[in-house]
Short mmCIF file of N, CA and C in Angstrom, two decimals:
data_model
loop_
_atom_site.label_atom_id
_atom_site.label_comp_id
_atom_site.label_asym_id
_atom_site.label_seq_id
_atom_site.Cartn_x
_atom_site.Cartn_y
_atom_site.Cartn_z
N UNK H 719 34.24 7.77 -18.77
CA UNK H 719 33.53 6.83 -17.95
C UNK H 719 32.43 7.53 -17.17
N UNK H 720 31.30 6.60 -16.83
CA UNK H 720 30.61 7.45 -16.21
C UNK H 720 30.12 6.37 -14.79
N UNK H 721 30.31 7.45 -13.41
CA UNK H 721 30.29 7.30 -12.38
C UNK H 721 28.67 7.00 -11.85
N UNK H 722 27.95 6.12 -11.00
CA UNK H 722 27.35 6.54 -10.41
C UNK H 722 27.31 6.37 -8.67
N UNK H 723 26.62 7.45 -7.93
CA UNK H 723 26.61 6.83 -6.65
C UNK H 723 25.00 6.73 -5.98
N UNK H 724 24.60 5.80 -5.50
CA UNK H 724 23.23 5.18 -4.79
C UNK H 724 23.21 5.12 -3.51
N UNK H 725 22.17 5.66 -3.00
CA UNK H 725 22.18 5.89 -1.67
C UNK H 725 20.40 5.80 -1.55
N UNK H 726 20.13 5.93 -0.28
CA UNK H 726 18.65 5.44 0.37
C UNK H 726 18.00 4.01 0.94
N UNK H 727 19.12 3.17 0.54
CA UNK H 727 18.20 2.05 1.00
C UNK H 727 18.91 1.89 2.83
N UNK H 728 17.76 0.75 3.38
CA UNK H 728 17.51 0.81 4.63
C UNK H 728 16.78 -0.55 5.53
N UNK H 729 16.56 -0.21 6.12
CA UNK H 729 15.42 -1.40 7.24
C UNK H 729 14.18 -0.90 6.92
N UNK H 730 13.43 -1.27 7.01
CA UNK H 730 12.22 -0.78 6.93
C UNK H 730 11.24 -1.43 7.40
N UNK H 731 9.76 -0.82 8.04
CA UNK H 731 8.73 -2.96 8.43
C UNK H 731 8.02 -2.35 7.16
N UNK H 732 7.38 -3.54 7.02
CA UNK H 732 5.86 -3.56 5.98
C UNK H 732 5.19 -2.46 5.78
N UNK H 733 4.85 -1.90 4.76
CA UNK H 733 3.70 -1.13 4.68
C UNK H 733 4.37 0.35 4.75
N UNK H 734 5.77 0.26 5.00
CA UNK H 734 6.48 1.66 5.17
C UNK H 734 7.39 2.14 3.82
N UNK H 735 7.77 3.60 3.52
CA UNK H 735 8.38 3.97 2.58
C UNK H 735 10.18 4.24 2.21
N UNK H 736 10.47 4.15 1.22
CA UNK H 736 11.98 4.70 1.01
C UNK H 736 12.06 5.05 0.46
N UNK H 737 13.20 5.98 0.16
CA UNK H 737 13.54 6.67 -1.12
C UNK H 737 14.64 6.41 -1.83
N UNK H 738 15.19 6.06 -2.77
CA UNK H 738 16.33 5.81 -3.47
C UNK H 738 16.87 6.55 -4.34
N UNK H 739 18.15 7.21 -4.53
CA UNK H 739 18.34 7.93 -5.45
C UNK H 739 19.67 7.57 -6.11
N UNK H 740 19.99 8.15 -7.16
CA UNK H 740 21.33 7.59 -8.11
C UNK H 740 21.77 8.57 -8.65
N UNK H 741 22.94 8.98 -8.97
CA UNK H 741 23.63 10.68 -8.99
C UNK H 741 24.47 10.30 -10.43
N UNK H 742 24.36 10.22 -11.46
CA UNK H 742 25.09 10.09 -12.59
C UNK H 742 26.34 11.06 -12.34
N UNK H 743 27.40 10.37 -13.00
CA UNK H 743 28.86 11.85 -13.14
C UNK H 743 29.48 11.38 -13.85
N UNK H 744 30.91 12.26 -14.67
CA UNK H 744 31.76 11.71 -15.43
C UNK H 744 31.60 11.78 -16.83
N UNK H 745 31.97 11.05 -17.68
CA UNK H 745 32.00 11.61 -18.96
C UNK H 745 30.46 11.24 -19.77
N UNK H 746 29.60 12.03 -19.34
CA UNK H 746 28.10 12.13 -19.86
C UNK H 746 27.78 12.90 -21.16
N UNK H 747 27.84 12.45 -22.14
CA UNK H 747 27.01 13.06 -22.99
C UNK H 747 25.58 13.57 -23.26
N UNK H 748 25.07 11.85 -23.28
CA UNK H 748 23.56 12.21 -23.16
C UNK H 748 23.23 10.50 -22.47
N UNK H 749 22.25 11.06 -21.73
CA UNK H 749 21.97 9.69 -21.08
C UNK H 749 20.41 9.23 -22.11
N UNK H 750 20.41 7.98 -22.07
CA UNK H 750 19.05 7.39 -23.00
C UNK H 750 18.14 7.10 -22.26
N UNK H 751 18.45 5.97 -20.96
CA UNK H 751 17.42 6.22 -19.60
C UNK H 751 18.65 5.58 -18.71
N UNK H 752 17.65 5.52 -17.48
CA UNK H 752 17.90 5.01 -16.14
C UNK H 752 17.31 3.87 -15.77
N UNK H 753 17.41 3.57 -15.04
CA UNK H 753 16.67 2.71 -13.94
C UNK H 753 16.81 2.27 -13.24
N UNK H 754 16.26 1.12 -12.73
CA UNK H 754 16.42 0.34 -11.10
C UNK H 754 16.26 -1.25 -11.21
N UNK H 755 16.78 -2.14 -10.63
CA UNK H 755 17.16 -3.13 -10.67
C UNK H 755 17.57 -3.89 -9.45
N UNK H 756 16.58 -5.34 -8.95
CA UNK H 756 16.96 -5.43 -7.82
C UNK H 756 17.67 -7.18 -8.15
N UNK H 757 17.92 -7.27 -6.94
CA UNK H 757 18.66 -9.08 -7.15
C UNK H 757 18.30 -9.57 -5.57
N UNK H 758 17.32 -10.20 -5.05
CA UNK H 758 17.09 -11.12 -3.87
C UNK H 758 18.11 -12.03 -3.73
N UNK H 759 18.15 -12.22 -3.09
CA UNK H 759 19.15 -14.02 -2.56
C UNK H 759 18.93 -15.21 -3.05
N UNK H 760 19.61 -15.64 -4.39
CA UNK H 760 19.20 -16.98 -4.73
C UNK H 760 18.56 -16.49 -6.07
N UNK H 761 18.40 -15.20 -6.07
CA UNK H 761 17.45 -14.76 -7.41
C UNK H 761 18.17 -13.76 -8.80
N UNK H 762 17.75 -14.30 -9.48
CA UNK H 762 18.21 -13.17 -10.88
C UNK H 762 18.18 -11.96 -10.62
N UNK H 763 18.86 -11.06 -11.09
CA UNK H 763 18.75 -9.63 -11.34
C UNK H 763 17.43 -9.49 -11.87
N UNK H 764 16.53 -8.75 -11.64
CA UNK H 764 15.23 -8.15 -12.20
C UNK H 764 15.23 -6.67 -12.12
N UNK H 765 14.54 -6.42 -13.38
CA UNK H 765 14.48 -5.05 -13.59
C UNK H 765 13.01 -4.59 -12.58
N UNK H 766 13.47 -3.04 -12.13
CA UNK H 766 12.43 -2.82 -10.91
C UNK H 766 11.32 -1.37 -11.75
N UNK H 767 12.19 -0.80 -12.47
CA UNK H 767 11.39 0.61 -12.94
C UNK H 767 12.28 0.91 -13.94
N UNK H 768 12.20 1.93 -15.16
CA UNK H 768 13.26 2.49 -15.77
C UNK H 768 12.48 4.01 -16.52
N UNK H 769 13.09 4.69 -16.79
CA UNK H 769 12.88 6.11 -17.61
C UNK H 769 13.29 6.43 -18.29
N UNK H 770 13.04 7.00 -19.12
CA UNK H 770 13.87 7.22 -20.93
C UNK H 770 13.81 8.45 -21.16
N UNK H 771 14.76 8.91 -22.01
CA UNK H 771 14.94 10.60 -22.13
C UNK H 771 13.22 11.33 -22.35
N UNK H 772 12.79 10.53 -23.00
CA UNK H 772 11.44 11.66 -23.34
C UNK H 772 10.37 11.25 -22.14
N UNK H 773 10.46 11.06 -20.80
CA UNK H 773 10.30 10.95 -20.02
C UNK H 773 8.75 9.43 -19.69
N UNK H 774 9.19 8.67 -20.43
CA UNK H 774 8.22 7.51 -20.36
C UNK H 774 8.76 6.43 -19.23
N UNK H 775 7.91 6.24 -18.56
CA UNK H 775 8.46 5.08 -17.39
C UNK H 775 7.84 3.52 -18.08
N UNK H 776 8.64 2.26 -17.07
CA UNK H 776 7.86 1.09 -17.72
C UNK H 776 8.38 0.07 -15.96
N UNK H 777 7.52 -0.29 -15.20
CA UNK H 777 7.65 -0.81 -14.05
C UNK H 777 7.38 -2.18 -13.81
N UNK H 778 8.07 -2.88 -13.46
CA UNK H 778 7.56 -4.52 -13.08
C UNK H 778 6.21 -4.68 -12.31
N UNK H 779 5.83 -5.70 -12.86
CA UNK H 779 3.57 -5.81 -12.46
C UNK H 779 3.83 -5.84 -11.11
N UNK H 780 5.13 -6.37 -10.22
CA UNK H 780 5.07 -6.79 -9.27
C UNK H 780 4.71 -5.28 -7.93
N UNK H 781 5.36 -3.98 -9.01
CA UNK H 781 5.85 -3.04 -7.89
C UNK H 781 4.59 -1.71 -8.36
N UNK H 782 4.07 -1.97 -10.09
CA UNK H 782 3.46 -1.17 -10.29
C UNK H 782 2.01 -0.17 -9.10
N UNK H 783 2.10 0.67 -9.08
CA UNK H 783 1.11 1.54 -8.24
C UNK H 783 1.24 1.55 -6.94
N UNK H 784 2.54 1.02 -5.92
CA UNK H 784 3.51 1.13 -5.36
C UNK H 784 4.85 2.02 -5.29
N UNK H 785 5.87 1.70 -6.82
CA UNK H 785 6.52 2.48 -7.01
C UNK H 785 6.69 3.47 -7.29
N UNK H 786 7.63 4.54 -7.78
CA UNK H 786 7.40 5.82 -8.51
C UNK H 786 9.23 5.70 -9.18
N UNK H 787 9.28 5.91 -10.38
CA UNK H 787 10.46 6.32 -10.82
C UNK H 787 10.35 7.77 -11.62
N UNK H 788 11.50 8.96 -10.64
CA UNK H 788 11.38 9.86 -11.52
C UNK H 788 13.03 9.99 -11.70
N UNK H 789 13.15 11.54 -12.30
CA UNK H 789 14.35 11.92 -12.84
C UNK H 789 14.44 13.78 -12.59
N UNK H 790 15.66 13.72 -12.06
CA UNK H 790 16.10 15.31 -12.43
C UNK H 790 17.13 15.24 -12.78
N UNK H 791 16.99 15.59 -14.28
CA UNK H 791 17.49 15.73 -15.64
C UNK H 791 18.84 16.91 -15.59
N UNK H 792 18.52 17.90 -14.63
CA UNK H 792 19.65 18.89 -14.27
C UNK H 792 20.90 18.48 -13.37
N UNK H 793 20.43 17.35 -13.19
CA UNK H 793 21.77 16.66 -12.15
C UNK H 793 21.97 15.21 -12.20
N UNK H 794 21.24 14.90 -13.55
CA UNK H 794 21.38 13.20 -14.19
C UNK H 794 21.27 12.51 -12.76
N UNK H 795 20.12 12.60 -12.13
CA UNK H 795 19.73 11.73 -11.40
C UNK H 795 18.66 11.42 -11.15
N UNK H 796 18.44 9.74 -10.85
CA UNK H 796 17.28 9.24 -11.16
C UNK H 796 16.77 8.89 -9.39
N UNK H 797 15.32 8.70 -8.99
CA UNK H 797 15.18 8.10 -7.70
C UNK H 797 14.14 7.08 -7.90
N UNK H 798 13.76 6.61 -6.57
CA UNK H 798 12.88 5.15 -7.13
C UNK H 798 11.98 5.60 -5.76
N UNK H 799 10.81 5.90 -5.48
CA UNK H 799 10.23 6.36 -4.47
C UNK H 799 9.40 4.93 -4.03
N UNK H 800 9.73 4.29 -3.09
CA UNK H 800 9.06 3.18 -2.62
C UNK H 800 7.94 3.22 -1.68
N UNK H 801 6.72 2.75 -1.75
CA UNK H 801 5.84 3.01 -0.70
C UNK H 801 4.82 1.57 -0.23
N UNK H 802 4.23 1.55 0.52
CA UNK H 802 3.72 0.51 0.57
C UNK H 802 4.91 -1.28 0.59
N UNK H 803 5.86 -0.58 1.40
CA UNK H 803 6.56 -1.58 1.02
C UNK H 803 6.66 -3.05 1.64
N UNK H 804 6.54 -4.31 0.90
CA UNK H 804 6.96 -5.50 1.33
C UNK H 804 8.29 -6.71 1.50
N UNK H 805 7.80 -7.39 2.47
CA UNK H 805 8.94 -8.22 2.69
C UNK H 805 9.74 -8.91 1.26
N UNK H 806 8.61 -8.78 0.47
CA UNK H 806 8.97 -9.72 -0.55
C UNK H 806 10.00 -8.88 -1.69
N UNK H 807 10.08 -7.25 -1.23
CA UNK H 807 10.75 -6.58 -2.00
C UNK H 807 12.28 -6.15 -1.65
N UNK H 808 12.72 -7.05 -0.25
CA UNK H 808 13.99 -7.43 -0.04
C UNK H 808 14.87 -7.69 -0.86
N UNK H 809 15.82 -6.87 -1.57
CA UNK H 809 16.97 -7.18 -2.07
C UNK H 809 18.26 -6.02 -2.24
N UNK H 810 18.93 -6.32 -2.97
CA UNK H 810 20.03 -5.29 -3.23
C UNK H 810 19.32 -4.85 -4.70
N UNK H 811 19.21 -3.56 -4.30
CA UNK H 811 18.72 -2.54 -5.05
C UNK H 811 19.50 -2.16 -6.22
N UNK H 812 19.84 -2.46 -7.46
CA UNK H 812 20.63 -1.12 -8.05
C UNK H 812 20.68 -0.43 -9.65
N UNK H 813 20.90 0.84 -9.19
CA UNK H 813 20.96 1.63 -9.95
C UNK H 813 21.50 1.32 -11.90
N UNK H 814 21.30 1.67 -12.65
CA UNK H 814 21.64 1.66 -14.37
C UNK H 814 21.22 2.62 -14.91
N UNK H 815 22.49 3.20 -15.39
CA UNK H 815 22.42 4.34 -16.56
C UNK H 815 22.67 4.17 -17.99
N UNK H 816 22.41 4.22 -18.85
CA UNK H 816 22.79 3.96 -20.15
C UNK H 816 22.52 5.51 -21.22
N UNK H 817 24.26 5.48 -21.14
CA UNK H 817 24.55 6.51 -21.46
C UNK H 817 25.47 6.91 -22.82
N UNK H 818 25.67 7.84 -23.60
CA UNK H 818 26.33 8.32 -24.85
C UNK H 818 27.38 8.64 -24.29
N UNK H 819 28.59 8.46 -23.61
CA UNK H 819 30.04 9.47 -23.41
C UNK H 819 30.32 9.71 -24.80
N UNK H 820 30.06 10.02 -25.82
CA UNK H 820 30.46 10.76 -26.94
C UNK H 820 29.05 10.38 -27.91
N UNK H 821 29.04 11.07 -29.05
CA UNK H 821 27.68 11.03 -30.36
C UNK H 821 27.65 9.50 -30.64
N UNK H 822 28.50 8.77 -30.43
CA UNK H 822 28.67 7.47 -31.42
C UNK H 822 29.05 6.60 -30.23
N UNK H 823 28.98 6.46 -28.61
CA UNK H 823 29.65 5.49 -27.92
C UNK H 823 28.44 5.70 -27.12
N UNK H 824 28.06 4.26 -27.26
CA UNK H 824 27.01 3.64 -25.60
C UNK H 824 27.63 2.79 -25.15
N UNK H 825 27.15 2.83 -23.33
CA UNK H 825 27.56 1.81 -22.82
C UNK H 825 26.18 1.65 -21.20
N UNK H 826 26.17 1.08 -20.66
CA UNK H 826 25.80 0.83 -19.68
C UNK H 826 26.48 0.57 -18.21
N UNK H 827 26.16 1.56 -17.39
CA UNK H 827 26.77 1.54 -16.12
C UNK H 827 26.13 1.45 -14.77
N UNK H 828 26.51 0.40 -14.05
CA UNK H 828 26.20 -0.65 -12.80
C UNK H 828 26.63 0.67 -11.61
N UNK H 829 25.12 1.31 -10.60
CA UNK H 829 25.73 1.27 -9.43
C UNK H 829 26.09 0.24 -8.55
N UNK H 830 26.55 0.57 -7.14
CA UNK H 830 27.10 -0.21 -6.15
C UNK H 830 25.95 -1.06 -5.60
N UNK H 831 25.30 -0.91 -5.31
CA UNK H 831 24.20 -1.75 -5.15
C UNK H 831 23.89 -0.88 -3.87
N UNK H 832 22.62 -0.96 -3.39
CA UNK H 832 22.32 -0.90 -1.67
C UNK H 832 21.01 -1.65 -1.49
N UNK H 833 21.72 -1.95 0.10
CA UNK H 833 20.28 -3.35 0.61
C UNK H 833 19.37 -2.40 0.88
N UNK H 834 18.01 -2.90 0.86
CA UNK H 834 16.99 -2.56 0.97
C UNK H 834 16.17 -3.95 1.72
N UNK H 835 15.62 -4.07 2.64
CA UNK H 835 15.08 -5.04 3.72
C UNK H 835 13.92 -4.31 4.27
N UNK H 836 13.02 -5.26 4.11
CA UNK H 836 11.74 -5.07 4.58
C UNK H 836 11.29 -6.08 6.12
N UNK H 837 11.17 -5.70 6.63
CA UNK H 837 10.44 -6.29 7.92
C UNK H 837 9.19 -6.42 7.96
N UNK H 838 8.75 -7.85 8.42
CA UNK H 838 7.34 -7.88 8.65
C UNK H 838 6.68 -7.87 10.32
#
């Protein structure tokens, strides 16, 4: 199985930054990518950023040239560098790994979520 834990989110007002990060563990083979994923109140899960082993990102129009998704690959963890941030990007934040625990087994794994709240 593979573990993750998420940490960084916060209060924040308008126009200010966060950092988010996600710590992969557990039975890792090879991870395929990461990413980020938020859910507002009343709203679908939406995908926020993601990264793929050969290091290509792909970001929602909403967050593009705002966000940053990177990766350090030496400690299977991914972060989501937020800047410029708005009210409208209020939600529970979370983390996805999709990963090989063996040559022949994928699966996909849900962090805990963390709020992230913007103040105007």
């Amino acid at each position: 199985q593979v573990q993750l834990v998420e940490s960084g989110g916060g209060l924040v007002q308008a126009g200010g930054s966060l950092r988010l990060s996600c710590a992969a563990s557990g039975s890792v083979f090879r991870i395929v990518a990461m990413g980020w994923y938020r859910q507002a109140s009343g709203n679908p899960r939406e995908l926020v950023a993601t990264t793929n082993a050969g290091g290509a990102s792909d970001y929602a129009d909403s967050v593009k040239g705002r966000f940053t998704i990177s990766r350090l690959n030496a400690k299977n963890t991914v972060y989501l560098q937020m800047n410029s941030l708005k009210p409208e990007d209020t939600a529970v934040y979370y983390c996805n790994v999709r990963a090989y625990s063996d040559p022949r087994i994928w699966g996909d794994t849900w962090g805990q979520g963390t709020q992230v709240t913007v103040s105007s």
